mmCIF file of C-alpha atoms in Angstrom:
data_model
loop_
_atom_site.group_PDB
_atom_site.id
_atom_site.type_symbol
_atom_site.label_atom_id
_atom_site.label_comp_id
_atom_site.label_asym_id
_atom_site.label_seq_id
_atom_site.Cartn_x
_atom_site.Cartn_y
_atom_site.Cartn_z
ATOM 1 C CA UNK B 1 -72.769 -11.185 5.385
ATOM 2 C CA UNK B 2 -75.078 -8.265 4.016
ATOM 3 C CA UNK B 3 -73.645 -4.751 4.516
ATOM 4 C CA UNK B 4 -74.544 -1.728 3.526
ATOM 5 C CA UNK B 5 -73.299 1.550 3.110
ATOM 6 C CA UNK B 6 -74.076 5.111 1.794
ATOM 7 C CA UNK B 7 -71.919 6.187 -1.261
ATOM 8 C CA UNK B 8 -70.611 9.398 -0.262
ATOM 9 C CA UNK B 9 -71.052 11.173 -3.563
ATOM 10 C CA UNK B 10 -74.607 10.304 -4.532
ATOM 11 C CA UNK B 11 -75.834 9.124 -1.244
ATOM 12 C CA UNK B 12 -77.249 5.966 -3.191
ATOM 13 C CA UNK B 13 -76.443 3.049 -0.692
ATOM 14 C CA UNK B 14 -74.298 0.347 -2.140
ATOM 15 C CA UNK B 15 -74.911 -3.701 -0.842
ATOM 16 C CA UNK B 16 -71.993 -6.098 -0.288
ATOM 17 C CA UNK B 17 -72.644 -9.642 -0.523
ATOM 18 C CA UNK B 18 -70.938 -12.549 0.870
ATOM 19 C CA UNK B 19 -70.179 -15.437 -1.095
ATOM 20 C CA UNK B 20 -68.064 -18.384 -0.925
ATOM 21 C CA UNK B 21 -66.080 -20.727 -3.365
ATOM 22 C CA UNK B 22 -65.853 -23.605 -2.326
ATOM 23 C CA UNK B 23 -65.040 -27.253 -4.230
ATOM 24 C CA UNK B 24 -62.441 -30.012 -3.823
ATOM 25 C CA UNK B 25 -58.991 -29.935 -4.250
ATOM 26 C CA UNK B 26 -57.133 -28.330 -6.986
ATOM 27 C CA UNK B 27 -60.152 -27.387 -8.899
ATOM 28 C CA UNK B 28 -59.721 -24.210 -9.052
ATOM 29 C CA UNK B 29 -60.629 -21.693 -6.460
ATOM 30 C CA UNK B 30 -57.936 -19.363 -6.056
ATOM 31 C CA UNK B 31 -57.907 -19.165 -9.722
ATOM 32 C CA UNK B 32 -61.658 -18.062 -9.927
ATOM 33 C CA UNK B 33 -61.198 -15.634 -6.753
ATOM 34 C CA UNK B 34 -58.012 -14.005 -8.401
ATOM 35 C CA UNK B 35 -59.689 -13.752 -12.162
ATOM 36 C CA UNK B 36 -62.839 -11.835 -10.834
ATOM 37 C CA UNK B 37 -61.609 -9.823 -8.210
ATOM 38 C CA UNK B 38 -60.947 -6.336 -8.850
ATOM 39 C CA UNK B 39 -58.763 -5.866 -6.119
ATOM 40 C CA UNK B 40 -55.305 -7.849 -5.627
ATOM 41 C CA UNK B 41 -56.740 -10.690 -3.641
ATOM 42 C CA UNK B 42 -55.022 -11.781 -0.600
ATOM 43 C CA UNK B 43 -54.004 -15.803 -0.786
ATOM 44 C CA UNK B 44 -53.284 -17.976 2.036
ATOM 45 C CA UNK B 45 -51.216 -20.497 -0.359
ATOM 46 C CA UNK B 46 -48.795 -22.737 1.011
ATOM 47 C CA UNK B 47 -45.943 -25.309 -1.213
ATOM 48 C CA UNK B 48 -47.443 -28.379 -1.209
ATOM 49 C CA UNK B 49 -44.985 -30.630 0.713
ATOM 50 C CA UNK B 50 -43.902 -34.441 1.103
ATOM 51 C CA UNK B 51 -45.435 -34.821 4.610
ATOM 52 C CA UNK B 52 -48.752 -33.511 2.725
ATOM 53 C CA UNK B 53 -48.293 -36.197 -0.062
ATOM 54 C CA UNK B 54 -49.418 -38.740 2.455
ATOM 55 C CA UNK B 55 -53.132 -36.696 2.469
ATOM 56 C CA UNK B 56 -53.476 -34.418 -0.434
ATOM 57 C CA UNK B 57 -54.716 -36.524 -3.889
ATOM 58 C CA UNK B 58 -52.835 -34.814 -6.338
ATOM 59 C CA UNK B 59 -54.135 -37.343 -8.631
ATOM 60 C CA UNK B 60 -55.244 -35.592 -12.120
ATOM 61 C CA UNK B 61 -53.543 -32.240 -11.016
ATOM 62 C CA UNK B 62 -49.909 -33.229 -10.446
ATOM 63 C CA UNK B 63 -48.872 -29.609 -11.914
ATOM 64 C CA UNK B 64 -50.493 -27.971 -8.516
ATOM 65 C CA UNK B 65 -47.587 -27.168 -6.349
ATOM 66 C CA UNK B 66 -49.235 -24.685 -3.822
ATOM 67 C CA UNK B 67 -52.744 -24.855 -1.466
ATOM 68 C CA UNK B 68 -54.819 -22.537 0.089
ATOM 69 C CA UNK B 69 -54.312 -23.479 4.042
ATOM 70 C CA UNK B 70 -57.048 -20.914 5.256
ATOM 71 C CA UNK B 71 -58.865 -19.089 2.457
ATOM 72 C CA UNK B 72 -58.577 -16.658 -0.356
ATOM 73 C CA UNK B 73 -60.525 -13.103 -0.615
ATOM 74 C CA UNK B 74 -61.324 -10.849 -3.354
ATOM 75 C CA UNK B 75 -64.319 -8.368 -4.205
ATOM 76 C CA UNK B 76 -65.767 -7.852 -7.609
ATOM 77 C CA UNK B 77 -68.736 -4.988 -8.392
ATOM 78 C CA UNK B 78 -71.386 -6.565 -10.231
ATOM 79 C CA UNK B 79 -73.157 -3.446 -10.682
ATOM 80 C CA UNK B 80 -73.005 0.292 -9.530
ATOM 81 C CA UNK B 81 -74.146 0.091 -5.780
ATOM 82 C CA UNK B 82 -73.984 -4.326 -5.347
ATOM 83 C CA UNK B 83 -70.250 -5.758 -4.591
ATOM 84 C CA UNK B 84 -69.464 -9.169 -3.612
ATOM 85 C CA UNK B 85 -67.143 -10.277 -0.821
ATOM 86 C CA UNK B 86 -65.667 -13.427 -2.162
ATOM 87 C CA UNK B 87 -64.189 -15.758 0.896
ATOM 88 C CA UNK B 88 -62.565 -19.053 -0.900
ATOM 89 C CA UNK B 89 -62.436 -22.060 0.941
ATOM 90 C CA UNK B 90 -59.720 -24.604 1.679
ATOM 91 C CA UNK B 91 -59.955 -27.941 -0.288
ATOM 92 C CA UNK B 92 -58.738 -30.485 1.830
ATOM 93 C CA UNK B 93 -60.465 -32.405 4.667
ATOM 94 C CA UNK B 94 -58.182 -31.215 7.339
ATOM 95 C CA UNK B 95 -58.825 -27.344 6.651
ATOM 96 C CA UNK B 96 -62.794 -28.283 6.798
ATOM 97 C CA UNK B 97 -62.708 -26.843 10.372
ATOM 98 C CA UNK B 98 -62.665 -23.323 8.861
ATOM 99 C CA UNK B 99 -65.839 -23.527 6.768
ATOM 100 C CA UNK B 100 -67.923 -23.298 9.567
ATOM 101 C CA UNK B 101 -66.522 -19.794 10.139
ATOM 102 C CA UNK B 102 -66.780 -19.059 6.640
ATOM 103 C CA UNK B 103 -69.864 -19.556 5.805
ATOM 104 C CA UNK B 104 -71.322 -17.366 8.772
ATOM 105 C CA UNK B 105 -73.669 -14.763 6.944
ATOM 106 C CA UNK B 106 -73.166 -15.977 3.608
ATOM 107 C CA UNK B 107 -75.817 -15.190 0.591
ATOM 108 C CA UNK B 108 -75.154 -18.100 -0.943
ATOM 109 C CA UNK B 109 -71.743 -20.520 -2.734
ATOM 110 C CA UNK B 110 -70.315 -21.295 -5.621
ATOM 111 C CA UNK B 111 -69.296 -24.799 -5.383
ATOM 112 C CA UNK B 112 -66.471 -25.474 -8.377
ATOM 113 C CA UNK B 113 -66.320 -29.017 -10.121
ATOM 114 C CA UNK B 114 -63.695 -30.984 -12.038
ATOM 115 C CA UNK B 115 -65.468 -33.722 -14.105
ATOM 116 C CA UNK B 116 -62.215 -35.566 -14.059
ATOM 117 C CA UNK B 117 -63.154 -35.656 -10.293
ATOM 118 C CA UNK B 118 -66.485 -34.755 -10.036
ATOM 119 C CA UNK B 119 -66.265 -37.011 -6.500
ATOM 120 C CA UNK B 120 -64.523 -34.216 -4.639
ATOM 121 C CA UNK B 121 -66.998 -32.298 -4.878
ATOM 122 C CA UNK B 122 -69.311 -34.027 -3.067
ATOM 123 C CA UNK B 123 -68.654 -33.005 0.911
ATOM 124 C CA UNK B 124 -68.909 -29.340 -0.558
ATOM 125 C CA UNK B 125 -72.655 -30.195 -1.964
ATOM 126 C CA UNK B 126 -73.696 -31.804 1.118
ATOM 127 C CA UNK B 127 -72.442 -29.170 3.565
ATOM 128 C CA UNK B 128 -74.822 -26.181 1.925
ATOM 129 C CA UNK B 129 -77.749 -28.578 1.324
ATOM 130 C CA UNK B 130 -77.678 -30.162 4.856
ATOM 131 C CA UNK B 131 -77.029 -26.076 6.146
ATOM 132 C CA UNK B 132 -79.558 -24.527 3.866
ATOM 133 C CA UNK B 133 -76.720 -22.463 2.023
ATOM 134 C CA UNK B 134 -77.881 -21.659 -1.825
ATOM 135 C CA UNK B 135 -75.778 -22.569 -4.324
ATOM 136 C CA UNK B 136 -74.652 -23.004 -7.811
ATOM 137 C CA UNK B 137 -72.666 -25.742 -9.171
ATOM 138 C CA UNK B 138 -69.654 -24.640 -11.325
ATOM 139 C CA UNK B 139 -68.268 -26.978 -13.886
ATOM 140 C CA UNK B 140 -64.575 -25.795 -14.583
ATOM 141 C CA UNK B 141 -63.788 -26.728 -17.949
ATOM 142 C CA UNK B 142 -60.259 -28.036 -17.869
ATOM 143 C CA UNK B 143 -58.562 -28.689 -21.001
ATOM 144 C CA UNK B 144 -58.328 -32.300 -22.080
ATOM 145 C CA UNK B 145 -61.354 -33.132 -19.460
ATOM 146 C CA UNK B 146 -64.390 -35.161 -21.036
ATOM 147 C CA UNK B 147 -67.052 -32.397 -21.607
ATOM 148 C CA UNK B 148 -70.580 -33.074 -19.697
ATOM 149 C CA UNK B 149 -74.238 -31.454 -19.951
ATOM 150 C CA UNK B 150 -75.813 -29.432 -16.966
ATOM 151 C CA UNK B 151 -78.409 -32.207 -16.487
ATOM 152 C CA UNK B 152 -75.497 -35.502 -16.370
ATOM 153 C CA UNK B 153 -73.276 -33.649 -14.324
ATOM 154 C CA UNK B 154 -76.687 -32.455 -12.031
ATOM 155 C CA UNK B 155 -78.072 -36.255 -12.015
ATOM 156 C CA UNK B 156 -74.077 -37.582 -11.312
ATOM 157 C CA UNK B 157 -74.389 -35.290 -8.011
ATOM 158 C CA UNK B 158 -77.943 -35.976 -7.256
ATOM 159 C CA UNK B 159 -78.389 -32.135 -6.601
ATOM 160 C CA UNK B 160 -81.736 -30.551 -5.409
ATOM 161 C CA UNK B 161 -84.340 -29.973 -8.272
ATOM 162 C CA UNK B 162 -83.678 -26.585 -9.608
ATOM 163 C CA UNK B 163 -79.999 -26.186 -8.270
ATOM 164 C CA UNK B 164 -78.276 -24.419 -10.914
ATOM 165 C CA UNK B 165 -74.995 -25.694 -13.180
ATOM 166 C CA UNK B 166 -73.262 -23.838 -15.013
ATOM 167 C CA UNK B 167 -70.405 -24.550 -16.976
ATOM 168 C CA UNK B 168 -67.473 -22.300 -16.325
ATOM 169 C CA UNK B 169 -63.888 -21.313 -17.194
ATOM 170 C CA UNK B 170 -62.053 -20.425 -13.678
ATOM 171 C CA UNK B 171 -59.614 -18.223 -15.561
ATOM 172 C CA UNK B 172 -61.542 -16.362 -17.149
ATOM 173 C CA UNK B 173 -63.256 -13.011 -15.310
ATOM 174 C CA UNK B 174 -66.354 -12.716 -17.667
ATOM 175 C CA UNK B 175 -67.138 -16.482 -17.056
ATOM 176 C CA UNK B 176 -66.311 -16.242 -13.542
ATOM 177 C CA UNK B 177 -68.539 -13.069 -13.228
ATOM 178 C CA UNK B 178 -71.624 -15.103 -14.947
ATOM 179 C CA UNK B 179 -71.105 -17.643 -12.701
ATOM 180 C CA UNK B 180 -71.298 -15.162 -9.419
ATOM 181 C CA UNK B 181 -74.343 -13.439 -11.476
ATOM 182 C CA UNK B 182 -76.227 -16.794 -11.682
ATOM 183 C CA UNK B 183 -75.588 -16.851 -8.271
ATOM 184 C CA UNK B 184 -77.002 -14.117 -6.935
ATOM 185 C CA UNK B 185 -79.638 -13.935 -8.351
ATOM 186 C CA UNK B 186 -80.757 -17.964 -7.745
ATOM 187 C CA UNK B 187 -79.985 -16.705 -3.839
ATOM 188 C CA UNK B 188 -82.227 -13.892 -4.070
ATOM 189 C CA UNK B 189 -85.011 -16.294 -5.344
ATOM 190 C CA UNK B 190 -84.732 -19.000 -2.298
ATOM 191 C CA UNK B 191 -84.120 -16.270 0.191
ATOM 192 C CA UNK B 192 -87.922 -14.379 -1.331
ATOM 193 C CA UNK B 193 -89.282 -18.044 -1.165
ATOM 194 C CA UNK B 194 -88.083 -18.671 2.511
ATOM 195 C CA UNK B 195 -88.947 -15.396 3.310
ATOM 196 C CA UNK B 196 -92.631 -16.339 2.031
ATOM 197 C CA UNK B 197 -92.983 -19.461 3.300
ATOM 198 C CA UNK B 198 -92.349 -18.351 6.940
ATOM 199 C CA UNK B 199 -94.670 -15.763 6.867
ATOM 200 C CA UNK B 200 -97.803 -18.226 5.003
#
């Protein structure tokens, strides 16, 4: 999603971009949305519940006690006149359903990672690459979690050459915000290259 609107004092038009957070469960995606956003974001969050043990892995984040059951939202301005709309997605498989929805008009994803579980990250990666989605991998550096380079935790997901990791702190709204930055601006690079390739 691309808008645009005039600003009604200066008249300078402002851009808001969509972009979604995605990743696996319990890595932290409301956290991120609700650290940039400069607006209270609205949460879909749920109590985790015994029926749900039976399907949610709280394996490695036992201290989780709520999910997102549709998706979070919160807007951040990167700079006078750009915004971002910032749509997070459920973790779980049985929420997947929603993604599709989602991810209609986004500029690109953030796609948050857990070393301690860097599998569940996985279906995330391979739903932008197979649907041509940029993205940026974000490592969320939990406490206690074995550290890992851009280039293992790149090779470990077997990303596309040139897909961007960065390594992150979800809690934190000036690492959150270079994280989005990164992001937009690796978007606005594939979408020029696209754009160039379709007309050669």
């Amino acid at each position: 999603m691309v808008s645009e609107h005039s600003d009604a004092e200066g008249g300078e038009t402002a851009l808001a971009l969509k972009i979604l957070v995605a990743g696996g469960f319990g890595v932290g995606k409301t956290t991120m949305v609700g650290a940039v956003s400069e607006i209270r974001p609205l949460r879909t969050e749920e109590l985790l519940s015994e029926a749900g043990q039976l399907v949610d892995d709280t394996d490695g984040v036992d201290q989780k006690v709520t999910t997102t059951v549709a998706m979070d939202f919160g807007r951040i301005t990167i700079r006078s006149g750009l915004s971002l709309y910032l749509f997070g997605t459920p973790g779980q498989d049985r929420f997947w359903f929603l993604w599709d929805e989602l991810s209609q008009g986004a500029l690109g994803a953030v796609v948050l990672a857990d070393t301690r579980r860097l599998e569940d990250c996985f279906p995330a990666v391979d739903y932008f690459e197979h649907r041509h989605i940029p993205f940026v991998v974000a490592v969320n550096c939990f406490t206690g979690a074995r550290s890992y380079g851009a280039h293992d935790v790149s090779r470990a997901l077997d990303l596309d050459r040139g897909t961007p990791v960065v390594l992150c702190d979800a809690r934190d709204r000036d690492s959150g915000k270079e994280v989005l930055i990164r992001l937009v601006e690796y978007a606005g690079r594939m979408h020029t290259a696209r754009m160039l390739d379709s007309v050669g």
